[in-house]
Amino acid sequence: MDIGTFVTLGILAVVAFYAIAIYNGLVNLKHGVSKAWANIDVLMKQRHDELPKLVETCKQYMQYEQETLERVMQARAAVSSAREQGDIGALGGAENQLRLGLGNLFAVAEAYPDLKANETFQHLQSRISGLENSIADRREFYNESVNNNNVRIEQFPDLIVARLFNFKAAELLEFSAEEKQDVDMKSLFNG
């Protein structure tokens, strides 16, 4: 063999190892997105399991607030459905409705001193609020993972490997400007 053959084989080996490194990096990013989604999913499932307990506790005190309780449960069902279907787009709207419903529920609870003093209610309110904060943190991490994946599969030379092995862009978990606004607590107390 002559030097030209060795050089050609060396270049092919470097290209092959580089392509393998790109492929492995893309696989890592794809699974990072899946892991980030799974983290959100676990927290949503925990919240899903806690909400009926909260509503049941509230029912014992809030005889005249059935509509508020029903809205929370309907929003819970919508979030659960979107979560189970993996419909990231629908999940944003459903999460907003649930957040508003919980805001209404906690605001209405202010009018029931016995409920506010109930240890079970306090525990559930604290637990759900903590889960909401954790979901927000995980949502940020999920979107960062999705962004890293999506940027990488569009960059050259990674896009060649991504297209060759059918790597797909993931969907960000986004909310409209309306959905990002803070809940107007004053209007809840006056409404």
Tab-separated table of C-alpha atoms in Angstrom:
chain	number	residue	atom	x	y	z
A	1	MET	CA	0.000	0.000	0.000
A	2	ASP	CA	1.155	3.427	-0.765
A	3	ILE	CA	0.914	6.626	1.288
A	4	GLY	CA	-2.157	7.838	-0.656
A	5	THR	CA	-4.124	4.761	0.445
A	6	PHE	CA	-3.136	5.282	4.094
A	7	VAL	CA	-4.112	8.950	3.925
A	8	THR	CA	-7.461	8.067	2.317
A	9	LEU	CA	-8.156	5.366	4.920
A	10	GLY	CA	-7.123	7.767	7.695
A	11	ILE	CA	-9.482	10.477	6.405
A	12	LEU	CA	-12.344	7.958	6.108
A	13	ALA	CA	-11.690	6.739	9.654
A	14	VAL	CA	-11.726	10.306	11.018
A	15	VAL	CA	-14.970	11.068	9.138
A	16	ALA	CA	-16.561	7.827	10.425
A	17	PHE	CA	-15.565	8.542	14.035
A	18	TYR	CA	-16.824	12.128	13.696
A	19	ALA	CA	-20.160	10.919	12.294
A	20	ILE	CA	-20.470	8.424	15.170
A	21	ALA	CA	-19.746	11.190	17.683
A	22	ILE	CA	-22.407	13.403	16.093
A	23	TYR	CA	-24.927	10.548	16.096
A	24	ASN	CA	-24.253	9.747	19.749
A	25	GLY	CA	-24.590	13.424	20.679
A	26	LEU	CA	-27.948	13.646	18.900
A	27	VAL	CA	-29.172	10.496	20.630
A	28	ASN	CA	-28.120	11.999	23.961
A	29	LEU	CA	-30.048	15.208	23.231
A	30	LYS	CA	-33.157	13.296	22.102
A	31	HIS	CA	-33.175	11.282	25.297
A	32	GLY	CA	-32.528	14.441	27.323
A	33	VAL	CA	-35.763	15.879	25.928
A	34	SER	CA	-37.597	12.659	26.827
A	35	LYS	CA	-36.155	12.713	30.332
A	36	ALA	CA	-37.099	16.367	30.812
A	37	TRP	CA	-40.660	15.589	29.697
A	38	ALA	CA	-40.793	12.581	32.041
A	39	ASN	CA	-39.808	14.857	34.950
A	40	ILE	CA	-42.710	17.194	34.148
A	41	ASP	CA	-45.021	14.226	33.691
A	42	VAL	CA	-44.210	12.837	37.159
A	43	LEU	CA	-44.970	16.170	38.825
A	44	MET	CA	-48.190	16.599	36.861
A	45	LYS	CA	-49.267	13.112	37.874
A	46	GLN	CA	-48.574	13.934	41.535
A	47	ARG	CA	-50.592	17.144	41.238
A	48	HIS	CA	-53.328	15.227	39.407
A	49	ASP	CA	-53.529	12.834	42.350
A	50	GLU	CA	-53.586	15.622	44.971
A	51	LEU	CA	-56.298	17.807	43.403
A	52	PRO	CA	-59.270	15.516	44.179
A	53	LYS	CA	-58.206	15.476	47.831
A	54	LEU	CA	-58.103	19.283	47.855
A	55	VAL	CA	-61.486	19.574	46.154
A	56	GLU	CA	-63.027	17.023	48.528
A	57	THR	CA	-61.671	18.935	51.531
A	58	CYS	CA	-63.078	22.175	50.120
A	59	LYS	CA	-66.485	20.612	49.425
A	60	GLN	CA	-66.930	20.013	53.135
A	61	TYR	CA	-66.785	23.776	53.735
A	62	MET	CA	-67.738	25.455	50.464
A	63	GLN	CA	-71.331	24.426	49.819
A	64	TYR	CA	-72.008	27.405	47.540
A	65	GLU	CA	-68.851	27.291	45.451
A	66	GLN	CA	-69.653	24.238	43.319
A	67	GLU	CA	-68.854	26.061	40.057
A	68	THR	CA	-65.325	26.894	41.212
A	69	LEU	CA	-64.706	23.299	42.261
A	70	GLU	CA	-66.080	21.970	38.963
A	71	ARG	CA	-63.800	24.300	36.950
A	72	VAL	CA	-60.767	22.981	38.803
A	73	MET	CA	-61.778	19.383	38.115
A	74	GLN	CA	-62.512	20.103	34.425
A	75	ALA	CA	-59.132	21.783	34.048
A	76	ARG	CA	-57.518	18.832	35.824
A	77	ALA	CA	-59.130	16.466	33.311
A	78	ALA	CA	-57.952	18.600	30.365
A	79	VAL	CA	-54.367	18.647	31.677
A	80	SER	CA	-54.474	14.907	32.236
A	81	SER	CA	-55.778	14.258	28.731
A	82	ALA	CA	-53.153	16.489	27.085
A	83	ARG	CA	-50.421	14.941	29.245
A	84	GLU	CA	-51.431	11.380	28.426
A	85	GLN	CA	-51.625	12.161	24.703
A	86	GLY	CA	-48.297	14.006	24.788
A	87	ASP	CA	-50.034	17.017	23.171
A	88	ILE	CA	-47.642	19.788	24.173
A	89	GLY	CA	-49.736	22.480	22.444
A	90	ALA	CA	-52.975	21.568	24.241
A	91	LEU	CA	-51.129	21.207	27.515
A	92	GLY	CA	-50.247	24.923	27.597
A	93	GLY	CA	-53.898	26.012	27.462
A	94	ALA	CA	-55.030	23.332	29.890
A	95	GLU	CA	-52.294	24.285	32.362
A	96	ASN	CA	-53.432	27.905	32.184
A	97	GLN	CA	-57.027	26.936	32.950
A	98	LEU	CA	-55.886	24.822	35.877
A	99	ARG	CA	-53.683	27.608	37.222
A	100	LEU	CA	-56.582	30.066	37.011
A	101	GLY	CA	-58.943	27.552	38.603
A	102	LEU	CA	-56.562	26.958	41.501
A	103	GLY	CA	-56.102	30.714	41.907
A	104	ASN	CA	-59.881	31.104	42.083
A	105	LEU	CA	-60.191	28.214	44.515
A	106	PHE	CA	-57.525	29.560	46.856
A	107	ALA	CA	-59.016	33.055	46.645
A	108	VAL	CA	-62.534	31.808	47.408
A	109	ALA	CA	-61.130	29.759	50.295
A	110	GLU	CA	-60.176	33.052	51.949
A	111	ALA	CA	-63.882	33.594	52.648
A	112	TYR	CA	-64.048	30.364	54.676
A	113	PRO	CA	-62.044	30.766	57.892
A	114	ASP	CA	-62.780	27.205	59.004
A	115	LEU	CA	-61.436	25.875	55.716
A	116	LYS	CA	-58.333	28.057	55.883
A	117	ALA	CA	-57.686	26.769	59.394
A	118	ASN	CA	-58.172	23.127	58.350
A	119	GLU	CA	-54.851	21.306	58.604
A	120	THR	CA	-55.622	19.045	55.629
A	121	PHE	CA	-56.462	22.058	53.451
A	122	GLN	CA	-53.291	23.857	54.507
A	123	HIS	CA	-51.195	20.783	53.761
A	124	LEU	CA	-52.817	20.224	50.354
A	125	GLN	CA	-52.581	23.900	49.426
A	126	SER	CA	-48.902	23.910	50.341
A	127	ARG	CA	-48.267	20.632	48.499
A	128	ILE	CA	-50.013	21.798	45.317
A	129	SER	CA	-48.278	25.173	45.401
A	130	GLY	CA	-44.944	23.385	45.750
A	131	LEU	CA	-45.786	21.110	42.829
A	132	GLU	CA	-46.747	24.159	40.732
A	133	ASN	CA	-43.344	25.713	41.417
A	134	SER	CA	-41.565	22.460	40.604
A	135	ILE	CA	-43.513	22.098	37.353
A	136	ALA	CA	-42.507	25.635	36.359
A	137	ASP	CA	-38.844	24.797	37.034
A	138	ARG	CA	-39.058	21.538	35.063
A	139	ARG	CA	-40.856	23.291	32.222
A	140	GLU	CA	-37.905	25.654	31.917
A	141	PHE	CA	-35.475	22.720	31.854
A	142	TYR	CA	-37.646	20.894	29.297
A	143	ASN	CA	-37.690	23.910	26.967
A	144	GLU	CA	-33.922	24.268	27.314
A	145	SER	CA	-33.498	20.590	26.379
A	146	VAL	CA	-35.830	20.998	23.404
A	147	ASN	CA	-33.970	24.100	22.260
A	148	ASN	CA	-30.585	22.344	22.477
A	149	ASN	CA	-31.965	19.410	20.473
A	150	ASN	CA	-33.601	21.597	17.832
A	151	VAL	CA	-30.548	23.820	17.348
A	152	ARG	CA	-28.232	20.863	17.069
A	153	ILE	CA	-30.255	19.029	14.401
A	154	GLU	CA	-30.221	22.207	12.283
A	155	GLN	CA	-26.476	22.901	12.566
A	156	PHE	CA	-24.035	21.784	9.909
A	157	PRO	CA	-22.644	19.080	9.793
A	158	ASP	CA	-25.006	17.618	12.436
A	159	LEU	CA	-28.017	18.170	10.204
A	160	ILE	CA	-26.626	15.628	7.717
A	161	VAL	CA	-26.558	12.909	10.358
A	162	ALA	CA	-29.890	14.112	11.808
A	163	ARG	CA	-31.609	13.855	8.424
A	164	LEU	CA	-29.925	10.575	7.587
A	165	PHE	CA	-31.201	8.984	10.820
A	166	ASN	CA	-34.532	10.879	10.907
A	167	PHE	CA	-34.001	12.905	14.084
A	168	LYS	CA	-36.989	15.220	14.591
A	169	ALA	CA	-37.407	18.604	16.199
A	170	ALA	CA	-39.236	18.560	19.533
A	171	GLU	CA	-42.040	20.952	20.454
A	172	LEU	CA	-41.494	23.669	23.042
A	173	LEU	CA	-43.981	23.952	25.887
A	174	GLU	CA	-45.167	27.502	25.253
A	175	PHE	CA	-47.843	29.751	26.651
A	176	SER	CA	-49.567	32.726	25.055
A	177	ALA	CA	-49.055	36.214	26.472
A	178	GLU	CA	-52.500	35.939	28.102
A	179	GLU	CA	-51.536	32.700	29.778
A	180	LYS	CA	-48.316	34.173	31.175
A	181	GLN	CA	-50.031	37.072	32.952
A	182	ASP	CA	-50.333	36.993	36.715
A	183	VAL	CA	-53.732	36.214	38.141
A	184	ASP	CA	-55.517	39.400	39.260
A	185	MET	CA	-56.089	38.411	42.869
A	186	LYS	CA	-57.970	41.629	43.662
A	187	SER	CA	-60.637	40.817	41.074
A	188	LEU	CA	-60.907	37.282	42.491
A	189	PHE	CA	-61.672	38.617	45.970
A	190	ASN	CA	-64.151	41.170	44.625
A	191	GLY	CA	-65.838	38.766	42.193
